[in-house]
Amino acid sequence: MAFTPEERIAVEILRRLKTVVVEEDQHTRLAEVYRVNRDATDWTPENNAIVLVQGSASRLPELDCPGNPPANAYQLEFAIVGFIRQSDREELADQSEVNQLVALAKRSITPDSNWYTFGGICHDAEFGDVTPFVPSNGSLAGASVQLNVAYKVSELDPFLVR
């Protein structure tokens, strides 16, 4: 079965995020990375967890390419959401750990100078806003990092990257 460019991009982002190494209780381990199902029954928020959320795909007609058939350009939004839950007695601020997890996630996405192509699927990618969230009842703190990727597909075949 052929996969859409959107799915191939998401799989590559997940693969890269799964390389994030975090420190927890003076030990290092890989961060838990998820792409949750519709009702999130396969996931529970935990310390040093990263969730990839796919957003909307918007047309970028100014980047379309003429041809026979033409190529249509799109921008696809992703949110990379990191969660931190420290001990109640921890002296280090939650936001310090959140900043660390965000930086580790960004670094995993950008392993080399061609990171933005995601293996030749995209022609551009950029990080957007980082939006922190604070615990309302002593639960998890964290932040959401926006990642926008631009790609082109054949007008006649949405599986064919151009």
PDB file of C-alpha atoms in Angstrom:
ATOM      1  CA  MET A   1       0.000   0.000   0.000  1.00  0.00           C
ATOM      2  CA  ALA A   2       1.285   3.463  -0.889  1.00  0.00           C
ATOM      3  CA  PHE A   3       1.411   6.031   1.878  1.00  0.00           C
ATOM      4  CA  THR A   4       0.498   9.682   1.452  1.00  0.00           C
ATOM      5  CA  PRO A   5       3.204  12.326   1.813  1.00  0.00           C
ATOM      6  CA  GLU A   6       1.500  13.493   5.016  1.00  0.00           C
ATOM      7  CA  GLU A   7       1.827  10.035   6.553  1.00  0.00           C
ATOM      8  CA  ARG A   8       5.409   9.610   5.375  1.00  0.00           C
ATOM      9  CA  ILE A   9       6.325  12.974   6.947  1.00  0.00           C
ATOM     10  CA  ALA A  10       4.630  12.052  10.245  1.00  0.00           C
ATOM     11  CA  VAL A  11       6.424   8.697  10.343  1.00  0.00           C
ATOM     12  CA  GLU A  12       9.781  10.393   9.753  1.00  0.00           C
ATOM     13  CA  ILE A  13       9.137  12.962  12.479  1.00  0.00           C
ATOM     14  CA  LEU A  14       8.216  10.143  14.881  1.00  0.00           C
ATOM     15  CA  ARG A  15      11.355   8.224  13.953  1.00  0.00           C
ATOM     16  CA  ARG A  16      13.498  11.262  14.738  1.00  0.00           C
ATOM     17  CA  LEU A  17      11.688  12.053  17.997  1.00  0.00           C
ATOM     18  CA  LYS A  18      12.299   8.499  19.187  1.00  0.00           C
ATOM     19  CA  THR A  19      16.014   9.351  19.377  1.00  0.00           C
ATOM     20  CA  VAL A  20      15.479  11.894  22.195  1.00  0.00           C
ATOM     21  CA  VAL A  21      17.486  10.892  25.264  1.00  0.00           C
ATOM     22  CA  VAL A  22      16.304  12.355  28.576  1.00  0.00           C
ATOM     23  CA  GLU A  23      17.768  12.252  32.048  1.00  0.00           C
ATOM     24  CA  GLU A  24      15.512  10.961  34.773  1.00  0.00           C
ATOM     25  CA  ASP A  25      16.532  10.106  38.342  1.00  0.00           C
ATOM     26  CA  GLN A  26      20.209  10.468  37.398  1.00  0.00           C
ATOM     27  CA  HIS A  27      19.831   7.904  34.598  1.00  0.00           C
ATOM     28  CA  THR A  28      19.442   8.412  30.878  1.00  0.00           C
ATOM     29  CA  ARG A  29      16.724   6.799  28.792  1.00  0.00           C
ATOM     30  CA  LEU A  30      14.837   7.353  25.568  1.00  0.00           C
ATOM     31  CA  ALA A  31      11.818   9.622  25.827  1.00  0.00           C
ATOM     32  CA  GLU A  32       8.435   7.982  25.354  1.00  0.00           C
ATOM     33  CA  VAL A  33       7.058   9.159  21.992  1.00  0.00           C
ATOM     34  CA  TYR A  34       3.440   8.756  20.930  1.00  0.00           C
ATOM     35  CA  ARG A  35       1.065   9.455  18.101  1.00  0.00           C
ATOM     36  CA  VAL A  36      -2.176   8.786  19.936  1.00  0.00           C
ATOM     37  CA  ASN A  37      -5.378   7.285  18.579  1.00  0.00           C
ATOM     38  CA  ARG A  38      -8.605   9.240  18.232  1.00  0.00           C
ATOM     39  CA  ASP A  39      -9.788   8.942  21.838  1.00  0.00           C
ATOM     40  CA  ALA A  40      -6.276   8.713  23.367  1.00  0.00           C
ATOM     41  CA  THR A  41      -6.991   5.351  25.005  1.00  0.00           C
ATOM     42  CA  ASP A  42      -3.539   4.106  24.028  1.00  0.00           C
ATOM     43  CA  TRP A  43      -1.725   6.802  25.978  1.00  0.00           C
ATOM     44  CA  THR A  44      -1.490   8.338  29.443  1.00  0.00           C
ATOM     45  CA  PRO A  45       0.498  11.537  30.065  1.00  0.00           C
ATOM     46  CA  GLU A  46       3.752  10.872  31.883  1.00  0.00           C
ATOM     47  CA  ASN A  47       7.063  12.537  32.662  1.00  0.00           C
ATOM     48  CA  ASN A  48       9.339  13.066  29.635  1.00  0.00           C
ATOM     49  CA  ALA A  49       6.655  12.038  27.141  1.00  0.00           C
ATOM     50  CA  ILE A  50       6.386  13.540  23.676  1.00  0.00           C
ATOM     51  CA  VAL A  51       3.206  13.436  21.600  1.00  0.00           C
ATOM     52  CA  LEU A  52       3.049  14.220  17.889  1.00  0.00           C
ATOM     53  CA  VAL A  53      -0.234  15.791  16.784  1.00  0.00           C
ATOM     54  CA  GLN A  54      -0.948  16.344  13.100  1.00  0.00           C
ATOM     55  CA  GLY A  55      -2.857  19.511  12.289  1.00  0.00           C
ATOM     56  CA  SER A  56      -4.336  20.895   9.120  1.00  0.00           C
ATOM     57  CA  ALA A  57      -2.846  20.988   5.646  1.00  0.00           C
ATOM     58  CA  SER A  58      -3.250  24.346   3.899  1.00  0.00           C
ATOM     59  CA  ARG A  59      -2.789  25.100   0.236  1.00  0.00           C
ATOM     60  CA  LEU A  60       0.167  27.268  -0.785  1.00  0.00           C
ATOM     61  CA  PRO A  61      -0.884  28.250  -4.329  1.00  0.00           C
ATOM     62  CA  GLU A  62       1.988  30.745  -4.643  1.00  0.00           C
ATOM     63  CA  LEU A  63       4.392  27.756  -4.546  1.00  0.00           C
ATOM     64  CA  ASP A  64       2.530  25.600  -7.097  1.00  0.00           C
ATOM     65  CA  CYS A  65       4.585  24.442 -10.084  1.00  0.00           C
ATOM     66  CA  PRO A  66       3.282  24.493 -13.648  1.00  0.00           C
ATOM     67  CA  GLY A  67       3.616  21.395 -15.729  1.00  0.00           C
ATOM     68  CA  ASN A  68       1.668  18.529 -17.122  1.00  0.00           C
ATOM     69  CA  PRO A  69       0.346  17.698 -14.611  1.00  0.00           C
ATOM     70  CA  PRO A  70       1.007  20.655 -12.337  1.00  0.00           C
ATOM     71  CA  ALA A  71       2.186  20.243  -8.743  1.00  0.00           C
ATOM     72  CA  ASN A  72       0.126  21.608  -5.880  1.00  0.00           C
ATOM     73  CA  ALA A  73       1.915  22.944  -2.812  1.00  0.00           C
ATOM     74  CA  TYR A  74       0.730  22.436   0.762  1.00  0.00           C
ATOM     75  CA  GLN A  75       1.832  23.354   4.255  1.00  0.00           C
ATOM     76  CA  LEU A  76       1.161  20.758   6.934  1.00  0.00           C
ATOM     77  CA  GLU A  77       1.146  21.690  10.609  1.00  0.00           C
ATOM     78  CA  PHE A  78       2.368  19.473  13.410  1.00  0.00           C
ATOM     79  CA  ALA A  79       2.417  20.079  17.147  1.00  0.00           C
ATOM     80  CA  ILE A  80       5.172  18.393  19.119  1.00  0.00           C
ATOM     81  CA  VAL A  81       3.899  18.355  22.702  1.00  0.00           C
ATOM     82  CA  GLY A  82       6.279  17.600  25.551  1.00  0.00           C
ATOM     83  CA  PHE A  83       5.171  16.715  29.083  1.00  0.00           C
ATOM     84  CA  ILE A  84       7.091  17.071  32.358  1.00  0.00           C
ATOM     85  CA  ARG A  85       6.031  15.840  35.802  1.00  0.00           C
ATOM     86  CA  GLN A  86       8.554  16.441  38.535  1.00  0.00           C
ATOM     87  CA  SER A  87       8.513  15.440  42.153  1.00  0.00           C
ATOM     88  CA  ASP A  88       6.659  17.854  44.405  1.00  0.00           C
ATOM     89  CA  ARG A  89       9.922  18.390  46.297  1.00  0.00           C
ATOM     90  CA  GLU A  90      12.018  19.140  43.203  1.00  0.00           C
ATOM     91  CA  GLU A  91      13.954  22.402  43.542  1.00  0.00           C
ATOM     92  CA  LEU A  92      14.394  22.939  39.797  1.00  0.00           C
ATOM     93  CA  ALA A  93      11.581  24.894  38.154  1.00  0.00           C
ATOM     94  CA  ASP A  94       9.229  22.925  35.910  1.00  0.00           C
ATOM     95  CA  GLN A  95       9.877  25.379  33.086  1.00  0.00           C
ATOM     96  CA  SER A  96      13.583  24.576  33.182  1.00  0.00           C
ATOM     97  CA  GLU A  97      12.799  20.920  32.446  1.00  0.00           C
ATOM     98  CA  VAL A  98      10.236  21.913  29.818  1.00  0.00           C
ATOM     99  CA  ASN A  99      12.833  24.096  28.070  1.00  0.00           C
ATOM    100  CA  GLN A 100      15.248  21.154  28.081  1.00  0.00           C
ATOM    101  CA  LEU A 101      12.708  18.731  26.583  1.00  0.00           C
ATOM    102  CA  VAL A 102      11.708  21.239  23.877  1.00  0.00           C
ATOM    103  CA  ALA A 103      15.355  21.779  22.910  1.00  0.00           C
ATOM    104  CA  LEU A 104      16.004  18.021  22.798  1.00  0.00           C
ATOM    105  CA  ALA A 105      12.950  17.488  20.569  1.00  0.00           C
ATOM    106  CA  LYS A 106      14.015  20.262  18.195  1.00  0.00           C
ATOM    107  CA  ARG A 107      17.550  18.902  18.011  1.00  0.00           C
ATOM    108  CA  SER A 108      16.257  15.429  17.164  1.00  0.00           C
ATOM    109  CA  ILE A 109      14.208  16.844  14.285  1.00  0.00           C
ATOM    110  CA  THR A 110      17.237  18.684  12.838  1.00  0.00           C
ATOM    111  CA  PRO A 111      20.034  16.064  12.735  1.00  0.00           C
ATOM    112  CA  ASP A 112      21.752  17.528   9.659  1.00  0.00           C
ATOM    113  CA  SER A 113      21.674  20.426   7.204  1.00  0.00           C
ATOM    114  CA  ASN A 114      19.016  18.730   5.026  1.00  0.00           C
ATOM    115  CA  TRP A 115      16.660  18.036   7.916  1.00  0.00           C
ATOM    116  CA  TYR A 116      13.834  20.085   6.377  1.00  0.00           C
ATOM    117  CA  THR A 117      13.402  17.707   3.401  1.00  0.00           C
ATOM    118  CA  PHE A 118      12.405  14.739   5.596  1.00  0.00           C
ATOM    119  CA  GLY A 119      14.037  12.326   3.195  1.00  0.00           C
ATOM    120  CA  GLY A 120      13.095  14.176   0.007  1.00  0.00           C
ATOM    121  CA  ILE A 121       9.380  14.525   0.756  1.00  0.00           C
ATOM    122  CA  CYS A 122       9.380  18.226   1.662  1.00  0.00           C
ATOM    123  CA  HIS A 123      10.977  21.279   0.151  1.00  0.00           C
ATOM    124  CA  ASP A 124      10.863  23.379   3.322  1.00  0.00           C
ATOM    125  CA  ALA A 125      10.154  23.134   7.046  1.00  0.00           C
ATOM    126  CA  GLU A 126      10.346  25.532   9.942  1.00  0.00           C
ATOM    127  CA  PHE A 127       9.617  25.631  13.625  1.00  0.00           C
ATOM    128  CA  GLY A 128       6.899  28.004  14.776  1.00  0.00           C
ATOM    129  CA  ASP A 129       5.758  29.132  18.176  1.00  0.00           C
ATOM    130  CA  VAL A 130       6.524  27.354  21.426  1.00  0.00           C
ATOM    131  CA  THR A 131       3.479  27.520  23.684  1.00  0.00           C
ATOM    132  CA  PRO A 132       4.025  26.467  27.296  1.00  0.00           C
ATOM    133  CA  PHE A 133       1.242  25.138  29.464  1.00  0.00           C
ATOM    134  CA  VAL A 134       1.310  25.073  33.238  1.00  0.00           C
ATOM    135  CA  PRO A 135      -0.260  22.537  35.554  1.00  0.00           C
ATOM    136  CA  SER A 136      -3.649  23.593  36.877  1.00  0.00           C
ATOM    137  CA  ASN A 137      -3.758  21.119  39.748  1.00  0.00           C
ATOM    138  CA  GLY A 138      -0.172  20.026  40.247  1.00  0.00           C
ATOM    139  CA  SER A 139      -0.269  17.698  37.269  1.00  0.00           C
ATOM    140  CA  LEU A 140       1.935  17.818  34.173  1.00  0.00           C
ATOM    141  CA  ALA A 141       3.643  20.905  32.810  1.00  0.00           C
ATOM    142  CA  GLY A 142       4.923  21.153  29.268  1.00  0.00           C
ATOM    143  CA  ALA A 143       4.966  22.957  25.962  1.00  0.00           C
ATOM    144  CA  SER A 144       3.771  22.581  22.411  1.00  0.00           C
ATOM    145  CA  VAL A 145       6.204  23.294  19.558  1.00  0.00           C
ATOM    146  CA  GLN A 146       4.749  24.075  16.155  1.00  0.00           C
ATOM    147  CA  LEU A 147       6.436  22.518  13.112  1.00  0.00           C
ATOM    148  CA  ASN A 148       5.293  23.541   9.631  1.00  0.00           C
ATOM    149  CA  VAL A 149       6.371  21.491   6.623  1.00  0.00           C
ATOM    150  CA  ALA A 150       5.842  22.392   2.961  1.00  0.00           C
ATOM    151  CA  TYR A 151       5.602  19.819   0.186  1.00  0.00           C
ATOM    152  CA  LYS A 152       4.269  19.448  -3.339  1.00  0.00           C
ATOM    153  CA  VAL A 153       2.210  16.666  -4.878  1.00  0.00           C
ATOM    154  CA  SER A 154       1.026  15.949  -8.376  1.00  0.00           C
ATOM    155  CA  GLU A 155      -2.366  17.453  -9.105  1.00  0.00           C
ATOM    156  CA  LEU A 156      -3.484  14.099 -10.523  1.00  0.00           C
ATOM    157  CA  ASP A 157      -1.910  11.812  -7.922  1.00  0.00           C
ATOM    158  CA  PRO A 158      -1.879  12.911  -4.257  1.00  0.00           C
ATOM    159  CA  PHE A 159       0.559  10.093  -3.446  1.00  0.00           C
ATOM    160  CA  LEU A 160       3.226  11.381  -5.863  1.00  0.00           C
ATOM    161  CA  VAL A 161       5.648  13.900  -4.322  1.00  0.00           C
ATOM    162  CA  ARG A 162       7.004  16.406  -6.813  1.00  0.00           C
TER     163      ARG A 162
END
